[in-house]
mmCIF file of C-alpha atoms and ligand atoms in Angstrom:
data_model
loop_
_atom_site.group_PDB
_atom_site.id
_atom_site.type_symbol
_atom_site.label_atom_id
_atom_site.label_comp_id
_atom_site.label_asym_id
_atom_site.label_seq_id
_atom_site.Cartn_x
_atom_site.Cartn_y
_atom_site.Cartn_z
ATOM 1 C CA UNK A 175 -96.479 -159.406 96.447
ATOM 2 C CA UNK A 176 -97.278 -155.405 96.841
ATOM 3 C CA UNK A 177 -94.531 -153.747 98.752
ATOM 4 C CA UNK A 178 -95.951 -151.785 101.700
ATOM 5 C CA UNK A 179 -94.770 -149.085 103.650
ATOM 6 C CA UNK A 180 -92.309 -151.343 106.211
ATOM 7 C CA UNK A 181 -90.010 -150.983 103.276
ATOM 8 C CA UNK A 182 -88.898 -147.649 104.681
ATOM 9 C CA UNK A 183 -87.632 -149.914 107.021
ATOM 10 C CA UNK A 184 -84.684 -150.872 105.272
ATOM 11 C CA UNK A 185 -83.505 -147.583 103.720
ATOM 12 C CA UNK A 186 -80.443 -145.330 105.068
ATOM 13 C CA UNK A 187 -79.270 -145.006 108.374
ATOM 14 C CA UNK A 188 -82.562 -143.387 109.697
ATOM 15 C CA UNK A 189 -84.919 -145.441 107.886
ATOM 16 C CA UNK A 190 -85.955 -147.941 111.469
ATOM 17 C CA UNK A 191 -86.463 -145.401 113.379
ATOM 18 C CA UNK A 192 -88.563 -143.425 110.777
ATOM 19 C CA UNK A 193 -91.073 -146.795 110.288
ATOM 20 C CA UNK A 194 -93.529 -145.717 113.369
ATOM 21 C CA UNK A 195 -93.892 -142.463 112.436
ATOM 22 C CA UNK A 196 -94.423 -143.008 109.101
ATOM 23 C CA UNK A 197 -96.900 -145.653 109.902
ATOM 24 C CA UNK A 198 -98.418 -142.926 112.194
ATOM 25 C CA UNK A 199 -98.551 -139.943 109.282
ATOM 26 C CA UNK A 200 -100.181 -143.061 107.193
ATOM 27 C CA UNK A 201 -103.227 -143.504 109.799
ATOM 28 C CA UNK A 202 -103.336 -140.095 109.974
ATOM 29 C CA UNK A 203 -103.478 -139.621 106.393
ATOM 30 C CA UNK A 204 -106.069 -142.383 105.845
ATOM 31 C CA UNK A 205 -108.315 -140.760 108.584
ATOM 32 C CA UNK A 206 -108.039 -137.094 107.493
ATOM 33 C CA UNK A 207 -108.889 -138.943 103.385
ATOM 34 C CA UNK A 208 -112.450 -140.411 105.486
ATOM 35 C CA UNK A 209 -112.973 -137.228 106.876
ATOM 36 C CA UNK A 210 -112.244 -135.101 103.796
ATOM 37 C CA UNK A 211 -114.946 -137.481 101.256
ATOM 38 C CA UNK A 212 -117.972 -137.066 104.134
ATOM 39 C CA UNK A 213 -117.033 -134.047 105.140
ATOM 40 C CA UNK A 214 -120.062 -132.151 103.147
ATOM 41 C CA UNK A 215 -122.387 -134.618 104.731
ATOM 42 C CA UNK A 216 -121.293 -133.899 108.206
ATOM 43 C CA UNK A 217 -121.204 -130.339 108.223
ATOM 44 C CA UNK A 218 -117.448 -129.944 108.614
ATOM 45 C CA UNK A 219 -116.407 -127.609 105.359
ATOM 46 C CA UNK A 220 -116.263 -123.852 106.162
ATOM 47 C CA UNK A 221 -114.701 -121.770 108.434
ATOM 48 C CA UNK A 222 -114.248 -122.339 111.974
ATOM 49 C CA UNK A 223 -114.368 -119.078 113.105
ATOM 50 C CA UNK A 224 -110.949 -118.651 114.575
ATOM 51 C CA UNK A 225 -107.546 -117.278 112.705
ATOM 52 C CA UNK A 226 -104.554 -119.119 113.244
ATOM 53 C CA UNK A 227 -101.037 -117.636 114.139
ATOM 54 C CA UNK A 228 -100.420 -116.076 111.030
ATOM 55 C CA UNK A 229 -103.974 -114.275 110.904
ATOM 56 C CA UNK A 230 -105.520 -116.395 108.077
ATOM 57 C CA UNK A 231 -109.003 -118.054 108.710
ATOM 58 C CA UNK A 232 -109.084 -121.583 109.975
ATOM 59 C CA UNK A 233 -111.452 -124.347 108.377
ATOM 60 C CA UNK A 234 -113.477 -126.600 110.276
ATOM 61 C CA UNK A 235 -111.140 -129.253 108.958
ATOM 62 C CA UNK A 236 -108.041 -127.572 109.353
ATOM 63 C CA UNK A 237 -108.424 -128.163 112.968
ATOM 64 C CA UNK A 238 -109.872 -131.920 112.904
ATOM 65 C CA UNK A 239 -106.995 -132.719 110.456
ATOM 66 C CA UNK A 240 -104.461 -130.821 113.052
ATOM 67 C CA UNK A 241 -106.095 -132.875 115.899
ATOM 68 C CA UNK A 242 -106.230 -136.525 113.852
ATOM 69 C CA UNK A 243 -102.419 -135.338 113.296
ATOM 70 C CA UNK A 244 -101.202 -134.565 116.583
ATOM 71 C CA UNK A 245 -103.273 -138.459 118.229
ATOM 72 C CA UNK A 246 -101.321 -140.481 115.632
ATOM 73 C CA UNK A 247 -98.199 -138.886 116.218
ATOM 74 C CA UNK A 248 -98.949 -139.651 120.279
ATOM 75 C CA UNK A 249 -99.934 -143.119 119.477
ATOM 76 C CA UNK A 250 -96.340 -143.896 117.943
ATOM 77 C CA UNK A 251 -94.888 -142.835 121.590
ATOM 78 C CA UNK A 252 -91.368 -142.193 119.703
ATOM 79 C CA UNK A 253 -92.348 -138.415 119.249
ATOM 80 C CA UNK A 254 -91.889 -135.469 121.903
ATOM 81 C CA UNK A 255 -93.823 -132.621 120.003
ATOM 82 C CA UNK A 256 -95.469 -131.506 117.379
ATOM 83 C CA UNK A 257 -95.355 -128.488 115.558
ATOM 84 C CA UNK A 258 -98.391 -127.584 113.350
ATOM 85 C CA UNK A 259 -99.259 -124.214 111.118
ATOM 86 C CA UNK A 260 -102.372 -124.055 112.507
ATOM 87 C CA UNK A 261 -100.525 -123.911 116.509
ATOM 88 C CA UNK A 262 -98.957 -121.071 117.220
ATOM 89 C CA UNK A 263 -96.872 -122.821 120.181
ATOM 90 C CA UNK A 264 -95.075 -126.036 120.185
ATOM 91 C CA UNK A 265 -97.438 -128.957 121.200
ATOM 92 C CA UNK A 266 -95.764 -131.401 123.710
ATOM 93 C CA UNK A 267 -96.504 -134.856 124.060
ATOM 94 C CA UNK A 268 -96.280 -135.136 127.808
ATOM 95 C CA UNK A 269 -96.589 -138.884 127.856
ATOM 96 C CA UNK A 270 -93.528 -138.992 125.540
ATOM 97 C CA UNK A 271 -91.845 -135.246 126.534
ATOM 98 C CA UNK A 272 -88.418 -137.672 126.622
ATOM 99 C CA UNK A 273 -88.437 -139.055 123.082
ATOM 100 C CA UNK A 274 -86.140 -137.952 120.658
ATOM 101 C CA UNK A 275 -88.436 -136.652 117.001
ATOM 102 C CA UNK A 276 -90.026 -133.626 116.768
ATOM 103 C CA UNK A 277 -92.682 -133.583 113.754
ATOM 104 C CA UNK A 278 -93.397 -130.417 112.330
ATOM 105 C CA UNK A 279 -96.791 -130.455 110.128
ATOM 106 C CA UNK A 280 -99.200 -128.946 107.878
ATOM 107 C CA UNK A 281 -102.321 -130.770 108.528
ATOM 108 C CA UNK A 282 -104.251 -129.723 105.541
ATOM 109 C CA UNK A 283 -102.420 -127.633 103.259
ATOM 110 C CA UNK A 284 -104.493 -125.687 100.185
ATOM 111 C CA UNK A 285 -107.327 -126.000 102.034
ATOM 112 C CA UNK A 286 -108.807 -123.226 100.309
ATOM 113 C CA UNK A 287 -109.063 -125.844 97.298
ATOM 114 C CA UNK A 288 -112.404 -127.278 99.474
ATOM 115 C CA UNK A 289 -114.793 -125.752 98.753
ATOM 116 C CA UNK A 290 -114.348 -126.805 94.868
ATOM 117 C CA UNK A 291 -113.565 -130.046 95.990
ATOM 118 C CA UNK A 292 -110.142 -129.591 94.298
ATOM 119 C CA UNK A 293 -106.601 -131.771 95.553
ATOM 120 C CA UNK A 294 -105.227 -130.788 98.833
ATOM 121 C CA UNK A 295 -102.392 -132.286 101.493
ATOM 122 C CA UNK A 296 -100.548 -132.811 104.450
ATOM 123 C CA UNK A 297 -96.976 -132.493 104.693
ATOM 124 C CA UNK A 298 -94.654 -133.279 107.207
ATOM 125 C CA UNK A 299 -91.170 -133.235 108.280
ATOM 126 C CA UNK A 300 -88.759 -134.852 111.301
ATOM 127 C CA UNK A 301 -86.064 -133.659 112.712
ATOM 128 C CA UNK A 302 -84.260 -135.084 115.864
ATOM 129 C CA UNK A 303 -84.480 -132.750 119.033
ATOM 130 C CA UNK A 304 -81.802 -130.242 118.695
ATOM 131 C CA UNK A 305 -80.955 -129.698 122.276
ATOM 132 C CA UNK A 306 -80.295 -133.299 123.006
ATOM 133 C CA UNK A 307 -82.769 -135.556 124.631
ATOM 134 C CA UNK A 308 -84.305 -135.553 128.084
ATOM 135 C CA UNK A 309 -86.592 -133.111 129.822
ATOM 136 C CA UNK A 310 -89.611 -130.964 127.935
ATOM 137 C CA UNK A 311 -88.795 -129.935 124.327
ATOM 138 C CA UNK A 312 -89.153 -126.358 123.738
ATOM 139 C CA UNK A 313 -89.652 -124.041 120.576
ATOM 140 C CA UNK A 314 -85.778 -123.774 119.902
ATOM 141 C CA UNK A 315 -85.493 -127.476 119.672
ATOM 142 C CA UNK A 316 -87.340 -128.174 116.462
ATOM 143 C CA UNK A 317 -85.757 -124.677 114.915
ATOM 144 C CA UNK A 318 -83.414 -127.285 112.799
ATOM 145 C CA UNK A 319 -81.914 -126.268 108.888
ATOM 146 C CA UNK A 320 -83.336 -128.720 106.432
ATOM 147 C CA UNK A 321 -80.233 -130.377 106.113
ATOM 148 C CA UNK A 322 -80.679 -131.533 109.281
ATOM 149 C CA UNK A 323 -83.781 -133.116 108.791
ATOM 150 C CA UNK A 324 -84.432 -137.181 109.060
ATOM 151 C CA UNK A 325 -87.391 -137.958 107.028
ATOM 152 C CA UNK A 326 -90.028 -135.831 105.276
ATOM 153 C CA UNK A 327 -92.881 -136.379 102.836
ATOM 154 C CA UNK A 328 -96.558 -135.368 101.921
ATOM 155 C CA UNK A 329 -99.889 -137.172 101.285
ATOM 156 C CA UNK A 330 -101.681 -136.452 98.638
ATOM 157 C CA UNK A 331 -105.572 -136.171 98.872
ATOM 158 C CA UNK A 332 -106.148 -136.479 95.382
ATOM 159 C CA UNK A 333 -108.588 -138.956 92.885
ATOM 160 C CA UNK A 334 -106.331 -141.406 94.860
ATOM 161 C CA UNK A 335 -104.681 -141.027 97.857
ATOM 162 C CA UNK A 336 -100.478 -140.945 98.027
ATOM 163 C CA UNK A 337 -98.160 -140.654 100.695
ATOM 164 C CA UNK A 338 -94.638 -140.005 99.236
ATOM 165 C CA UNK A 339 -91.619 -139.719 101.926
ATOM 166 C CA UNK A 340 -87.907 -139.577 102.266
ATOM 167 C CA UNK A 341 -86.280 -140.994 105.450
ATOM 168 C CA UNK A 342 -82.899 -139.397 103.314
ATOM 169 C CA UNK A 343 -82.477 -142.538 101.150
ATOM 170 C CA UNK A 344 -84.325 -141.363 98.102
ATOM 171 C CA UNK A 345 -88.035 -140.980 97.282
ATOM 172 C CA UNK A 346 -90.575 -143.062 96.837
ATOM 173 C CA UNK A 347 -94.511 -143.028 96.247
ATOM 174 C CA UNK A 348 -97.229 -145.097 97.842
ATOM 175 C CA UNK A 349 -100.781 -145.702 97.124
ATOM 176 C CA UNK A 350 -103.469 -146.022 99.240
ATOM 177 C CA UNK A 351 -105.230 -149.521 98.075
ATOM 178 C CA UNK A 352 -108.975 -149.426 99.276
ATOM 179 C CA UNK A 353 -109.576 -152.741 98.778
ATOM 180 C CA UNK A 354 -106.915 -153.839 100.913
ATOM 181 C CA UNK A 355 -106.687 -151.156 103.489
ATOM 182 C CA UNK A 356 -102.945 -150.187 102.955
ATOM 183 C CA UNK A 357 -100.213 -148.090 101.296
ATOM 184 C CA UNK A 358 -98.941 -150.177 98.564
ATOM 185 C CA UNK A 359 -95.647 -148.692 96.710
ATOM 186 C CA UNK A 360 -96.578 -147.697 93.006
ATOM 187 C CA UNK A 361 -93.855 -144.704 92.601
ATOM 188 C CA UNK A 362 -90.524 -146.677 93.430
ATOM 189 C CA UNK A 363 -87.189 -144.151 93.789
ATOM 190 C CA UNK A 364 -88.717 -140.517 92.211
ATOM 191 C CA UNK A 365 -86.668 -138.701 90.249
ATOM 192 C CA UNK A 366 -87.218 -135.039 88.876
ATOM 193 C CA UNK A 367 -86.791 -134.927 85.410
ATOM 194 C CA UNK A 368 -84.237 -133.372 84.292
ATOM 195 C CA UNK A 369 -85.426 -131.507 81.622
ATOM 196 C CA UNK A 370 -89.009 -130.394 80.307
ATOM 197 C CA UNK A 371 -92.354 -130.379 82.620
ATOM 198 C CA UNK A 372 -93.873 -126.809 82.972
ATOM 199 C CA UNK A 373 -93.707 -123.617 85.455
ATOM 200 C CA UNK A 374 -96.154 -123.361 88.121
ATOM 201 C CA UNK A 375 -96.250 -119.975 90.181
ATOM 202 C CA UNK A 376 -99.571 -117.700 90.605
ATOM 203 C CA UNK A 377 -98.886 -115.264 88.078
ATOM 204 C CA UNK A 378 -101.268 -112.474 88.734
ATOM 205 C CA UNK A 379 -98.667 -111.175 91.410
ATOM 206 C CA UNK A 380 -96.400 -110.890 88.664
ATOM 207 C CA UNK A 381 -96.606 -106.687 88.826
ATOM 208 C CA UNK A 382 -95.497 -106.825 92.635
ATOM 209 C CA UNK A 383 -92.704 -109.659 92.600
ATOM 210 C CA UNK A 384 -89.623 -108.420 94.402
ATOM 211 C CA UNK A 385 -86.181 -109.281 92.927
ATOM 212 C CA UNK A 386 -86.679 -108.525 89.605
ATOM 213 C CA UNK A 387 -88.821 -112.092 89.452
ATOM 214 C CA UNK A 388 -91.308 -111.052 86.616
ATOM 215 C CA UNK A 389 -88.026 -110.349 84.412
ATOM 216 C CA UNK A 390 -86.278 -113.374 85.448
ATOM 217 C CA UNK A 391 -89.303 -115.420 84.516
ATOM 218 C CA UNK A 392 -90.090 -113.642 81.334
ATOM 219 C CA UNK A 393 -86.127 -114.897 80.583
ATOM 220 C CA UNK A 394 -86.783 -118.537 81.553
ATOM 221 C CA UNK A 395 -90.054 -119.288 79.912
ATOM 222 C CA UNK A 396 -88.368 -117.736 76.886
ATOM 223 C CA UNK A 397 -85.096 -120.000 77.142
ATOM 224 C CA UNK A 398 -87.229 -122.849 78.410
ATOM 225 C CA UNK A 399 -90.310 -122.777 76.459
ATOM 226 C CA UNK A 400 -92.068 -124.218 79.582
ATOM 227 C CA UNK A 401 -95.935 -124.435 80.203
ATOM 228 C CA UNK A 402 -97.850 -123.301 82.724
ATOM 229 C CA UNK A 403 -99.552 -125.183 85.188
ATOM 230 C CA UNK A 404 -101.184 -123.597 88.940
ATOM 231 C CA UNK A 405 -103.627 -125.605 91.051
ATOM 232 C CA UNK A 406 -102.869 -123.263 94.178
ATOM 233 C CA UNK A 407 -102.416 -126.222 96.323
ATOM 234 C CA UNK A 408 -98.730 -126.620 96.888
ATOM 235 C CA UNK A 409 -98.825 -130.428 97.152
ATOM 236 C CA UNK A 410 -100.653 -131.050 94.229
ATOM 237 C CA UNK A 411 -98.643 -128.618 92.112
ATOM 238 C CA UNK A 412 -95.470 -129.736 93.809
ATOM 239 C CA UNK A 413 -96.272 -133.482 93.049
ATOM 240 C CA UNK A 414 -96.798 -132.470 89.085
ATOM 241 C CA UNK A 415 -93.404 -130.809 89.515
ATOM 242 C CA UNK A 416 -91.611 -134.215 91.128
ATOM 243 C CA UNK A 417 -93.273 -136.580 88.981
ATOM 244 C CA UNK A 418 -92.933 -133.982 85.268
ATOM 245 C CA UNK A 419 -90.200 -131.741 85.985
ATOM 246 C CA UNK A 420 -90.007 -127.901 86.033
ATOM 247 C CA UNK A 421 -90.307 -125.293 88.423
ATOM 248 C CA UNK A 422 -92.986 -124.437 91.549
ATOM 249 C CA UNK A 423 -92.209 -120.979 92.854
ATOM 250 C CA UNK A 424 -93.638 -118.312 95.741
ATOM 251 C CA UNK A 425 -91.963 -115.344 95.323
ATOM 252 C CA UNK A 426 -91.295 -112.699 97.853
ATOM 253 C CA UNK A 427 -94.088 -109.575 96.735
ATOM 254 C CA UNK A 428 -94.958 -106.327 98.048
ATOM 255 C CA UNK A 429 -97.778 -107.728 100.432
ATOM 256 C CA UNK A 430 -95.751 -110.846 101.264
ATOM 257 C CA UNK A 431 -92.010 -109.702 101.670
ATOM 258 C CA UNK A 432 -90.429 -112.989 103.169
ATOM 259 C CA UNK A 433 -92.961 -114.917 100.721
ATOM 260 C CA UNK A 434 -96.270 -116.933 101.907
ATOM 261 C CA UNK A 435 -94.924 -120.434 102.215
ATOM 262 C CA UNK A 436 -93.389 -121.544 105.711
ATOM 263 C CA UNK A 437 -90.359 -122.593 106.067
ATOM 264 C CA UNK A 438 -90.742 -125.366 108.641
ATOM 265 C CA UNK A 439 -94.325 -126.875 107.239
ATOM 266 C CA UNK A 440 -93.803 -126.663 104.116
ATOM 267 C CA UNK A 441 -90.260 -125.432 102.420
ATOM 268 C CA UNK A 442 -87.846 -127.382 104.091
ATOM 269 C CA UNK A 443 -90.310 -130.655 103.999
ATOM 270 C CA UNK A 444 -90.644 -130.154 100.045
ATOM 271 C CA UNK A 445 -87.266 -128.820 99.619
ATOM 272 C CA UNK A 446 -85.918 -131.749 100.949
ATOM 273 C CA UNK A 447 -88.026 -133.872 98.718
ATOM 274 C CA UNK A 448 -86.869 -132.386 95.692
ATOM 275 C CA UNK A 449 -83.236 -132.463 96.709
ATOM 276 C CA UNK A 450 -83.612 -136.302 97.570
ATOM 277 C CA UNK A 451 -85.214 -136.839 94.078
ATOM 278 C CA UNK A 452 -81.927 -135.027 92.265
ATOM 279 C CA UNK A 453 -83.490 -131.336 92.058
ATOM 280 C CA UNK A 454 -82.749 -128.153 93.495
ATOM 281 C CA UNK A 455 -84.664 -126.255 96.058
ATOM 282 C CA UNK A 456 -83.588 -122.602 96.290
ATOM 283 C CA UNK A 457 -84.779 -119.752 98.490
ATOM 284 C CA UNK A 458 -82.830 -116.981 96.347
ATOM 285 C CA UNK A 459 -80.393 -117.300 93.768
ATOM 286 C CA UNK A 460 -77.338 -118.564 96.056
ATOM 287 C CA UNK A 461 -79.099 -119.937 99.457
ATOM 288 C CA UNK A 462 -80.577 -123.271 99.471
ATOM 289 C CA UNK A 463 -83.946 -123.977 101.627
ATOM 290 C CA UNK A 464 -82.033 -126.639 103.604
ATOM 291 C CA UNK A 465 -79.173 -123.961 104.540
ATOM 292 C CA UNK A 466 -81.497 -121.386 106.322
ATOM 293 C CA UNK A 467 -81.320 -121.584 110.120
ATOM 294 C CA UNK A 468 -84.804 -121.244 111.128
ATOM 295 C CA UNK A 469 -85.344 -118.682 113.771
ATOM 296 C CA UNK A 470 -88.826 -118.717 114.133
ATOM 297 C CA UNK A 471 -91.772 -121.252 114.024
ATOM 298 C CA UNK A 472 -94.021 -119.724 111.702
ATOM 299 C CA UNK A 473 -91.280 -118.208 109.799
ATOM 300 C CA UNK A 474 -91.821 -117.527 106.060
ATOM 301 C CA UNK A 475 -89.073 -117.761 102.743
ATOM 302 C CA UNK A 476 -89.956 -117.431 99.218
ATOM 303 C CA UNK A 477 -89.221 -120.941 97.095
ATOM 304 C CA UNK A 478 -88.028 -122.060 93.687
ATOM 305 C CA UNK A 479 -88.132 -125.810 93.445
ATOM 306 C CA UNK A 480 -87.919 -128.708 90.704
ATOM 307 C CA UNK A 481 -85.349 -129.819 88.230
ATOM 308 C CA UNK A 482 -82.067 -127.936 88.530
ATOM 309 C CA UNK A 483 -81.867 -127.041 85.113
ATOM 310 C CA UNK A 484 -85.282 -124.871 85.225
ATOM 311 C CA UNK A 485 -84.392 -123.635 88.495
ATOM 312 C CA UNK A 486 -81.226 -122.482 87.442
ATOM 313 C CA UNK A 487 -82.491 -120.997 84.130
ATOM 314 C CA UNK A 488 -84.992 -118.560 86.330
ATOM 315 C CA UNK A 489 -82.736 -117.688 89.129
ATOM 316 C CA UNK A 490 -79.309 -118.047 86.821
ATOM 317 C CA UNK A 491 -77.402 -119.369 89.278
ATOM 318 C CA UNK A 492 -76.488 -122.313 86.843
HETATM 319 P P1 LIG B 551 -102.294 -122.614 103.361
HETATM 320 O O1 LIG B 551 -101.189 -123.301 104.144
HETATM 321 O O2 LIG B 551 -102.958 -121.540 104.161
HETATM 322 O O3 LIG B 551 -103.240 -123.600 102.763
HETATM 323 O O4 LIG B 551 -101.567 -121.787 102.190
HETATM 324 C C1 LIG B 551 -100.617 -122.419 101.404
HETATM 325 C C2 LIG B 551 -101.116 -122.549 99.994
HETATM 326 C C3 LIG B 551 -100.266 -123.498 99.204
HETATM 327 O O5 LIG B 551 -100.845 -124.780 99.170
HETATM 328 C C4 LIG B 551 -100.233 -122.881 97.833
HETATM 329 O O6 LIG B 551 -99.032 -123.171 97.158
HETATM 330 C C5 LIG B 551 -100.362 -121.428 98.127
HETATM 331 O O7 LIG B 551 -100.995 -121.311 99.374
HETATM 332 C C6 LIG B 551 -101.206 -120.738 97.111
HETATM 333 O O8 LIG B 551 -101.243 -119.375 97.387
HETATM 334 P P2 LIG B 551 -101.951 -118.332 96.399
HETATM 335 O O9 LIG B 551 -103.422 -118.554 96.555
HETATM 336 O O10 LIG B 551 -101.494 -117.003 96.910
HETATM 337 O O11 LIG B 551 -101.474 -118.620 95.009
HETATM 338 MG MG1 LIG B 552 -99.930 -124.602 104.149
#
C-alpha cells in the first residue's frame, strides 16, 4: 500500500499540526504543475509587466503561482499570513488573522528556467507567530531564525513532480502519482551524503566574489576533486545536492553584497532541509543560516549548503 502524505502526520512533535498545510502546499503544488505544462498554450509565459519588491521582473506565472499559493494556504484556515517574494508586504488572511502559522513562500522559484522549459520550484517554510497568537499578524511576527522554524520543504517541477518537506523529524520525498491523483512517498528519510556529489555555484562571478571565495573554492575543488554541476534553479540544483552530496553556494559579489538568495523564501527553508538531512547550511564560515535573526522580509544572505564535509572543506571551518 503507497504511503501518502498523512504520514507527516505521525512525525515529531509538530508533525499534526503541519498535515493541513502540507496538504495545502500539495494542492497548490499540483495546480501550479497544471498550470506550468499548458502554460504555452494559454498565453501565460513572459513577463507581466510589473517588478516585484526587490526590482526584478515578474512573470505572468510568478503571480498566478503566488495567487494559487496564497487560496490553498486560506483554504487550510490554520494559517494567519503569508509571506511571498513576489509581495512586498505581509499578506493577511483576514478570515483566519487569529491562527497561529505564518507561511513564508517562493511561489515559483528559477523562473527564469521557463522559457527553456528547464526544472523550477516552490519552496516554503512555517514558522509559528512570534508575537503570540490573537489579533492581526504583522511583518515582525514571521521575522523568526530558522531554528525556529516548524516545517519546511520544496516541490519540485521537474520530469516528475516532488514535494519533499520536514515538519523537524527528518526528510522525506514524495511523488506526485498521475494515475492516482496523489503524493505517494518514493524518497523515505533523505540523507546528504556524506562524501562525494559535485559543486554547484554560477561560476562566471568568480572575478567579483567577496571573501576571498574564488580562492577558497580553487582550495576545495582541489582537496575535493568535486564536479561541477549549475542548473540556475536553486531547487533543482539544491535537490541534486540532497539526494548526491556536495556543495550549492551564492556568494556575496560586488553587485550583490548580502548575496541574491533570500533569507526567509529560500535560505532558511533549504537550510533547514539540509540540516534535517545531516548537512550543514552556512551563511559564512562561523554563522549558520538558522542562527541569523531576520530583520527584514526581503532580506538577502549569501549560502553554502550540502554535506558538511564539502562545506567545511570550502569555508574551512571543519
Ligand atoms: P528568483 O527567485 O528570482 O527565481 O531567483 C533565484 C534563482 C535561484 O533559483 C537560483 O539559485 C539563482 O536565482 C540563480 O541565480 P544566477 O542566475 O545569478 O546564477
Ligand atoms: Mg527565488
Amino acid at each position: 500500500m503507497p504511503v501518502t502524505l498523512n504520514t507527516l502526520a505521525t512525525k515529531g512533535e509538530n508533525g499534526a499540526a503541519m498535515m493541513p498545510i502540507i496538504q495545502g502546499v500539495g494542492r497548490a503544488a499540483v495546480e501550479i504543475s497544471y498550470l506550468l505544462r499548458g502554460a504555452v498554450f494559454r498565453d501565460a509565459l513572459g513577463e507581466a509587466g510589473a517588478e516585484n519588491v526587490q526590482g526584478e521582473r515578474q512573470q505572468k506565472i510568478d503571480l498566478l503561482s503566488d495567487e494559487i499559493f496564497l487560496e490553498e494556504m486560506r483554504a487550510t484556515g490554520h494559517v494567519c499570513a503569508v509571506g511571498s517574494e513576489e509581495q512586498e508586504a505581509l499578506q493577511v488572511i483576514d478570515e483566519y488573522a487569529d491562527a497561529e502559522w505564518i507561511v513564508l513562500v517562493d511561489p515559483l522559484d528559477g523562473s527564469s528556467n521557463l522559457d527553456i522549459d528547464g526544472p523550477v520550484g516552490t519552496i516554503f517554510s512555517v514558522v509559528r507567530r512570534k508575537n503570540g497568537a490573537g489579533g492581526r499578524p504583522v511583518e515582525a511576527d514571521c521575522l523568526c531564525a530558522g531554528n525556529s522554524v516548524v516545517a519546511a520543504g520544496y516541490v519540485l517541477y521537474g520530469p516528475a513532480t516532488m514535494l519533499v518537506c520536514s515538519v523537524g523529524s527528518g526528510v522525506d520525498g514524495f511523488t506526485w502519482h498521475p494515475n492516482d491523483g496523489r503524493f505517494e512517498l518514493s524518497h523515505p528519510d533523505i540523507r546528504v551524503p556524506a562524501t562525494g556529489g559535485y559543486y554547484s555555484v554560477n561560476e562566471s562571478n568568480a572575478d567579483k566574489w567577496l571573501d576571498g571565495m574564488g580562492d577558497k573554492l580553487a582550495a576545495m575543488k582541489k582537496a575535493t576533486g568535486l564536479g561541477m554541476r549549475y542548473v540556475g534553479s536553486m531547487v533543482a540544483d539544491m535537490h541534486r545536492t540532497l539526494l548526491k552530496g556536495g556543495v550549492f553556494l551564492y556568494p556575496a559579489d560586488e553587485k550583490n553584497r548580502n548575496g541574491k538568495l533570500r533569507l526567509l523564501y529560500e535560505a532558511i527553508p533549504m537550510g533547514f532541509l539540509v540540516q534535517q538531512a545531516g548537512g550543514k547550511a552556512m551563511t559564512s564560515p562561523t554563522l549558520s543560516v538558522l542562527d541569523v535573526e531576520p530583520e527584514a522580509l526581503h532580506q538577502r544572505v549569501p549560502v553554502y549548503l550540502g554535506s558538511a564535509s564539502a562545506v567545511d572543506a570550502l569555508l574551512g571551518c571543519g
